[in-house]
Coordinates of C-alpha atoms in Angstrom, one line a residue:
Chain A
M1 CA 32.0 2.0 81.0
I2 CA 33.0 -0.2 78.4
N3 CA 34.2 -3.9 78.9
S4 CA 37.0 -4.6 76.6
S5 CA 40.6 -6.1 76.8
G6 CA 42.0 -2.8 76.1
Q7 CA 43.1 0.1 77.9
V8 CA 41.4 3.2 78.6
I9 CA 43.4 6.4 77.4
K10 CA 42.6 9.4 79.7
V11 CA 42.6 12.8 78.2
G12 CA 42.8 15.8 80.7
I13 CA 41.4 19.5 80.1
A14 CA 43.2 21.3 77.3
Q15 CA 44.9 18.0 76.2
M16 CA 44.7 15.5 73.3
D17 CA 45.7 12.1 72.4
V18 CA 45.0 9.2 70.0
A19 CA 43.8 5.6 70.6
K20 CA 44.0 2.5 68.5
L21 CA 42.2 -0.7 68.6
P22 CA 41.7 -2.5 71.4
N23 CA 41.9 0.5 73.6
T24 CA 39.5 3.1 74.2
I25 CA 39.8 6.8 74.9
R26 CA 38.1 9.1 77.4
T27 CA 37.8 12.4 79.0
S28 CA 35.8 13.1 82.1
G29 CA 33.8 16.2 83.6
L30 CA 33.2 18.3 80.4
G31 CA 31.2 21.2 81.2
S32 CA 31.6 24.1 78.8
C33 CA 34.4 22.4 77.2
V34 CA 33.7 20.4 73.9
G35 CA 35.1 16.8 73.7
V36 CA 36.0 16.2 70.1
I37 CA 36.5 12.7 68.5
L38 CA 38.2 12.4 64.9
Y39 CA 38.2 8.7 63.9
D40 CA 38.7 6.6 61.0
E41 CA 36.6 3.7 60.9
S42 CA 38.3 1.4 58.7
K43 CA 41.6 1.8 60.6
K44 CA 39.8 1.7 64.1
I45 CA 41.7 4.6 65.4
A46 CA 40.5 7.8 67.0
G47 CA 41.8 11.0 68.5
L48 CA 40.2 12.9 71.3
I49 CA 40.7 16.5 72.0
H50 CA 39.2 18.0 75.3
V51 CA 38.7 21.8 73.8
M52 CA 38.6 24.8 76.1
L53 CA 38.2 27.9 74.0
P54 CA 37.0 28.5 70.8
D55 CA 39.7 30.5 69.0
S56 CA 43.6 30.4 69.5
S57 CA 43.4 34.2 68.7
L58 CA 41.9 34.5 72.3
G59 CA 45.5 33.4 73.6
R60 CA 47.5 35.9 75.1
S61 CA 50.4 34.0 76.1
E62 CA 53.8 33.4 74.0
T63 CA 53.5 29.8 73.5
I64 CA 50.1 28.0 73.1
N65 CA 48.9 24.9 73.9
V66 CA 47.0 23.6 70.8
A67 CA 44.6 21.2 72.4
K68 CA 43.3 24.0 74.3
F69 CA 41.6 25.7 71.3
A70 CA 39.0 24.5 68.6
D71 CA 40.9 25.8 65.7
T72 CA 44.4 24.7 66.6
G73 CA 43.2 21.5 68.4
I74 CA 41.4 20.1 65.5
L75 CA 44.5 21.1 63.2
G76 CA 46.8 19.4 65.5
M77 CA 44.9 16.3 65.9
I78 CA 44.7 15.9 62.0
D79 CA 48.4 16.1 62.0
L80 CA 48.7 13.4 64.8
L81 CA 46.4 11.1 62.9
K82 CA 48.4 11.7 59.6
L83 CA 51.6 10.5 61.5
E84 CA 49.4 7.4 62.4
G85 CA 49.1 6.8 58.7
V86 CA 45.2 7.9 58.7
Q87 CA 44.3 10.1 55.5
K88 CA 42.3 13.2 56.3
F89 CA 39.3 12.6 53.8
K90 CA 38.6 9.1 55.7
L91 CA 37.9 11.1 58.8
K92 CA 34.6 11.6 60.7
A93 CA 33.8 13.4 63.8
K94 CA 31.6 13.3 66.7
I95 CA 31.3 15.8 69.5
A96 CA 29.7 16.3 73.1
G97 CA 29.7 19.1 75.6
G98 CA 29.4 22.6 75.3
A99 CA 27.2 22.9 78.2
Q100 CA 26.2 25.9 80.3
M101 CA 26.7 24.7 83.8
F102 CA 25.3 28.0 85.6
Q103 CA 22.3 30.1 84.5
F104 CA 22.5 33.8 85.4
S105 CA 22.9 36.9 83.9
S106 CA 26.3 38.4 83.1
D107 CA 27.7 40.4 80.4
K108 CA 30.8 38.5 80.3
D109 CA 31.4 36.6 77.1
S110 CA 33.0 33.7 79.0
M111 CA 29.8 33.1 80.7
R112 CA 28.3 31.5 77.2
I113 CA 31.5 29.8 76.4
G114 CA 30.2 26.5 75.9
P115 CA 28.0 27.5 72.9
R116 CA 30.6 29.6 71.7
N117 CA 32.8 26.3 71.7
V118 CA 30.3 24.2 70.0
E119 CA 29.9 26.7 67.2
A120 CA 33.9 27.3 66.5
V121 CA 34.4 23.2 66.8
K122 CA 31.6 22.9 64.0
S123 CA 33.0 25.5 61.8
E124 CA 36.4 24.4 62.0
L125 CA 35.2 20.9 61.0
K126 CA 33.4 22.3 58.2
R127 CA 36.6 24.1 57.2
Q128 CA 38.4 20.9 57.2
G129 CA 35.8 19.1 55.4
I130 CA 35.2 16.7 58.1
P131 CA 31.7 15.3 58.3
L132 CA 30.0 15.7 61.7
I133 CA 28.3 12.2 62.4
A134 CA 26.7 12.9 65.7
E135 CA 26.6 15.5 68.4
D136 CA 25.6 15.4 72.0
T137 CA 26.0 19.3 72.9
G138 CA 24.5 22.2 74.9
G139 CA 22.2 21.8 78.0
N140 CA 23.2 22.2 81.4
S141 CA 24.8 19.1 82.3
G142 CA 28.5 17.9 82.7
R143 CA 29.4 14.8 80.8
T144 CA 32.0 12.2 80.8
I145 CA 32.7 10.7 77.3
E146 CA 34.4 7.3 75.8
F147 CA 35.0 6.5 72.3
N148 CA 35.4 2.9 71.2
P149 CA 37.3 2.9 68.1
A150 CA 36.3 -0.9 67.6
T151 CA 32.8 0.2 67.2
S152 CA 33.0 4.0 66.5
T153 CA 30.5 4.6 69.4
L154 CA 30.8 7.3 71.8
H155 CA 29.3 6.6 75.1
I156 CA 28.2 9.7 77.2
R157 CA 27.5 9.6 80.9
T158 CA 25.9 12.6 82.7
V159 CA 24.9 12.7 86.5
N160 CA 21.1 12.9 86.2
Q161 CA 20.4 11.4 82.5
G162 CA 22.6 8.3 82.6
V163 CA 24.4 6.8 79.7
S164 CA 23.7 7.2 76.2
E165 CA 25.5 6.2 72.8
I166 CA 25.8 8.2 69.7
Chain B
M1 CA 58.1 37.9 81.6
T2 CA 55.3 35.5 81.5
F3 CA 52.1 35.8 83.8
N4 CA 53.7 32.8 85.9
Q5 CA 56.9 34.2 86.4
K6 CA 55.7 37.3 87.8
I7 CA 54.3 36.0 91.0
T8 CA 56.6 35.5 93.8
S9 CA 56.5 33.9 97.2
L10 CA 55.6 37.4 98.8
H11 CA 52.7 37.5 96.4
L12 CA 51.5 34.3 97.3
D13 CA 51.6 34.9 101.1
V14 CA 49.6 38.2 100.4
L15 CA 47.0 36.0 98.5
K16 CA 46.8 33.5 101.4
E17 CA 46.2 36.5 103.7
I18 CA 43.3 37.5 101.6
G19 CA 42.0 33.7 101.7
N20 CA 42.3 33.7 105.4
I21 CA 40.4 36.7 106.0
G22 CA 37.6 36.0 103.4
A23 CA 37.3 32.3 104.2
A24 CA 37.3 33.0 108.1
H25 CA 34.3 35.3 107.8
A26 CA 32.5 32.9 105.5
A27 CA 33.1 30.2 107.9
T28 CA 31.8 32.2 110.7
A29 CA 28.9 33.3 108.9
L30 CA 28.2 29.4 108.3
S31 CA 28.6 28.7 111.9
N32 CA 26.0 31.1 112.7
L33 CA 23.7 30.0 110.1
L34 CA 23.9 26.2 111.1
G35 CA 23.9 27.0 114.9
K36 CA 27.0 24.6 114.7
K37 CA 30.9 25.0 114.7
I38 CA 32.5 25.1 111.4
D39 CA 36.2 25.0 111.1
M40 CA 38.5 25.9 108.5
R41 CA 41.9 25.3 107.5
V42 CA 44.5 28.0 106.7
P43 CA 44.1 28.7 103.1
K44 CA 46.6 27.2 100.6
V45 CA 47.6 29.3 97.7
E46 CA 48.9 27.2 94.6
M47 CA 49.8 27.6 91.2
V48 CA 48.5 24.3 89.9
S49 CA 47.9 22.9 86.2
F50 CA 44.5 22.7 84.9
N51 CA 44.4 19.1 85.5
D52 CA 45.9 19.3 89.0
M53 CA 43.0 21.6 89.8
M54 CA 40.5 18.8 88.9
E55 CA 42.0 16.8 91.6
L56 CA 41.5 19.2 94.4
A57 CA 37.9 18.3 95.0
G58 CA 38.1 14.5 94.6
G59 CA 38.7 14.2 90.6
S60 CA 36.9 16.0 87.5
E61 CA 34.0 13.3 87.7
N62 CA 33.1 13.7 91.5
V63 CA 29.7 14.9 92.0
V64 CA 29.4 17.7 93.9
V65 CA 27.3 20.9 95.0
G66 CA 28.7 23.8 93.5
I67 CA 27.9 27.6 93.9
F68 CA 29.6 29.8 91.6
L69 CA 29.5 33.5 91.2
R70 CA 31.5 36.1 89.4
I71 CA 33.3 38.9 91.3
E72 CA 33.3 42.2 89.5
G73 CA 34.7 45.6 90.1
D74 CA 38.1 46.9 90.9
A75 CA 39.1 43.2 90.8
E76 CA 37.6 40.5 89.0
G77 CA 37.6 36.6 89.2
S78 CA 35.6 33.5 89.9
M79 CA 34.4 32.2 93.5
F80 CA 33.3 28.7 94.1
F81 CA 31.6 27.1 97.2
I82 CA 32.0 23.2 96.8
L83 CA 30.2 20.6 99.4
P84 CA 30.4 16.9 98.7
I85 CA 26.7 15.9 98.4
E86 CA 26.4 14.3 101.7
Q87 CA 27.8 17.4 103.4
A88 CA 25.4 19.7 101.5
N89 CA 22.6 17.4 102.3
R90 CA 23.6 17.5 106.0
F91 CA 23.5 21.4 105.9
I92 CA 20.2 21.8 104.2
R93 CA 18.2 19.1 106.3
R94 CA 19.4 21.3 109.3
L95 CA 18.2 24.3 107.7
I96 CA 15.0 23.5 106.4
Y97 CA 14.0 20.5 109.0
D98 CA 13.4 18.0 106.3
E99 CA 15.4 14.9 106.8
S100 CA 14.5 13.5 103.6
F101 CA 16.1 16.0 101.4
D102 CA 18.6 14.6 99.1
F103 CA 20.6 16.4 96.2
K104 CA 21.2 13.0 94.9
K105 CA 17.3 12.5 94.2
P106 CA 16.3 15.0 91.7
P107 CA 14.0 16.8 91.4
V108 CA 15.0 18.2 94.7
S109 CA 12.8 20.5 96.7
E110 CA 12.4 24.2 95.7
L111 CA 12.8 25.0 99.4
G112 CA 16.1 23.2 99.8
L113 CA 17.4 24.6 96.8
S114 CA 16.7 28.3 97.5
A115 CA 18.2 27.5 101.2
M116 CA 21.4 26.4 99.3
Q117 CA 21.4 29.4 97.2
E118 CA 20.9 31.6 100.1
M119 CA 23.9 29.9 101.9
G120 CA 25.9 30.7 98.9
N121 CA 24.6 34.4 99.1
I122 CA 25.5 34.5 102.6
L123 CA 28.9 32.6 102.5
S124 CA 30.0 34.7 99.2
G125 CA 28.7 38.0 100.7
S126 CA 30.7 37.6 104.0
Y127 CA 33.8 36.3 101.9
L128 CA 33.8 39.3 99.8
S129 CA 33.0 42.1 102.0
A130 CA 35.9 41.1 104.5
L131 CA 38.2 41.2 101.5
S132 CA 36.9 44.3 100.2
D133 CA 37.3 46.2 103.5
F134 CA 40.6 44.6 103.7
T135 CA 41.9 45.8 100.4
N136 CA 39.9 48.6 100.2
L137 CA 38.9 47.7 96.4
K138 CA 35.3 47.8 95.3
I139 CA 34.2 44.4 94.7
Y140 CA 30.6 43.2 93.6
P141 CA 29.4 39.6 93.9
T142 CA 27.0 38.5 90.9
V143 CA 23.9 36.4 92.1
P144 CA 25.5 33.0 92.7
G145 CA 24.5 30.1 90.5
L146 CA 24.1 26.5 91.7
S147 CA 24.9 23.3 90.0
V148 CA 24.9 19.9 91.4
D149 CA 27.2 18.0 88.8
M150 CA 30.7 16.7 88.2
F151 CA 33.4 18.8 89.6
G152 CA 35.5 19.3 86.5
A153 CA 32.3 20.7 84.6
I154 CA 31.6 23.0 87.3
I155 CA 35.0 24.3 87.9
S156 CA 36.0 24.7 84.3
I157 CA 34.0 27.8 83.9
G158 CA 36.5 29.4 86.5
L159 CA 39.3 28.4 84.4
I160 CA 38.2 30.3 81.2
E161 CA 39.6 33.6 81.8
L162 CA 43.1 32.3 83.0
S163 CA 43.0 29.8 80.1
H164 CA 43.7 33.1 77.8
V165 CA 47.1 33.6 79.4
S166 CA 48.4 30.6 81.1
D167 CA 47.9 26.9 81.5
N168 CA 48.2 27.1 85.1
V169 CA 45.8 28.5 87.6
I170 CA 46.7 30.3 90.8
V171 CA 43.9 29.3 93.4
I172 CA 43.3 30.5 96.9
N173 CA 41.7 27.0 98.7
T174 CA 40.3 27.1 101.9
S175 CA 39.0 23.9 103.3
I176 CA 36.0 23.8 105.9
F177 CA 35.0 21.2 107.9
E178 CA 32.2 20.5 110.6
D179 CA 33.1 20.2 114.0
G180 CA 31.8 17.1 115.8
V181 CA 31.4 14.9 112.8
E182 CA 33.1 11.6 113.3
D183 CA 35.5 11.9 110.6
H184 CA 35.9 15.6 110.9
E185 CA 39.6 15.5 109.8
T186 CA 38.4 14.6 106.4
V187 CA 38.3 17.7 104.3
R188 CA 34.6 18.5 103.8
G189 CA 34.1 21.6 101.4
H190 CA 36.2 24.2 99.8
F191 CA 36.3 27.8 98.9
F192 CA 38.2 28.4 95.7
L193 CA 38.9 32.0 94.8
L194 CA 40.2 32.2 91.2
P195 CA 41.3 36.0 90.6
D196 CA 41.5 36.7 86.9
P197 CA 44.7 37.4 85.4
D198 CA 44.3 41.2 85.1
S199 CA 43.1 41.5 88.7
F200 CA 46.4 40.4 90.5
D201 CA 47.9 43.7 89.7
A202 CA 45.1 45.3 91.3
I203 CA 45.3 43.4 94.4
F204 CA 48.8 43.6 94.9
K205 CA 48.8 47.2 94.6
A206 CA 45.8 47.7 96.8
L207 CA 48.2 45.6 99.4
G208 CA 51.3 47.7 98.9
V209 CA 53.4 44.6 97.1
S210 CA 53.3 45.8 93.6

């Protein structure tokens, strides 16, 4: 998607990672999940979280994978970026995903998990005082996203609408 | 004991049998529908990580035709019928006698879409009624939804329930392929049955292995 001399760091579902110049960072096949990018423009460094669920209180296992939830994922990423020398007040965010892949009637809450994930990510960003610069959320298409810390651009590819940048 | 530790190899064998019965019926229904021999492989029952799940149908970005429905009742879960685009095109062209039909070129015809929906209905219905007869569990499928999109985006909705308790998923995966197609050794389509965590007890109890 992006031509650069760097590597592409790949992030799987319910995982997170950090990329520095000249590398880019990417996650593929986002459906109801939300890809959250936290980045520092001046340091050219970015973290990507592939969030699956809105709230860690939904977890019913003894140990939790912090990257799976909007609340713990964003907090965990802030800590990771701090270890890289990033100051929290410099962080900005871009997000994409939260689609509703299937349209049908079911009472189950999990069927509208996409919009709930987006809401949860936004409220956690607000709580942490991180400005949301751009978003491409909702709809009913899957997305593959790649962030380039050099330009702070988020590239978004869908199956039917081609490539866009935010 | 964690959710993952509760599942023994006996349990996995029982789940495999469930996959066998359900998918065999669905494959027969598909053969009848298309007037063509459809073969299936013995289902694989695996506990895989979410990220390995993404590889089971060619990677999370691979564009597929996906039919998804929820199973409700005594045992709950998610069921998917996943076809590569080319395979889905072949099936639908055969069903509606329209050689120009192509899922890759939206907007696709309403007739083709509803044929695909109907195929989903028939297959899931035969899969689940076989399952229900075998286990004596009352299970009801919702009306299937259809999506042509990246596999990762489609399958992730089926991981939501399990993701509350685990980072792994037990997947009952049956591959189907079309007889007489040149590279028929290549796996063509998949039925994925993903029981919700709370449903395993009901299934095992119904089959006397609790």
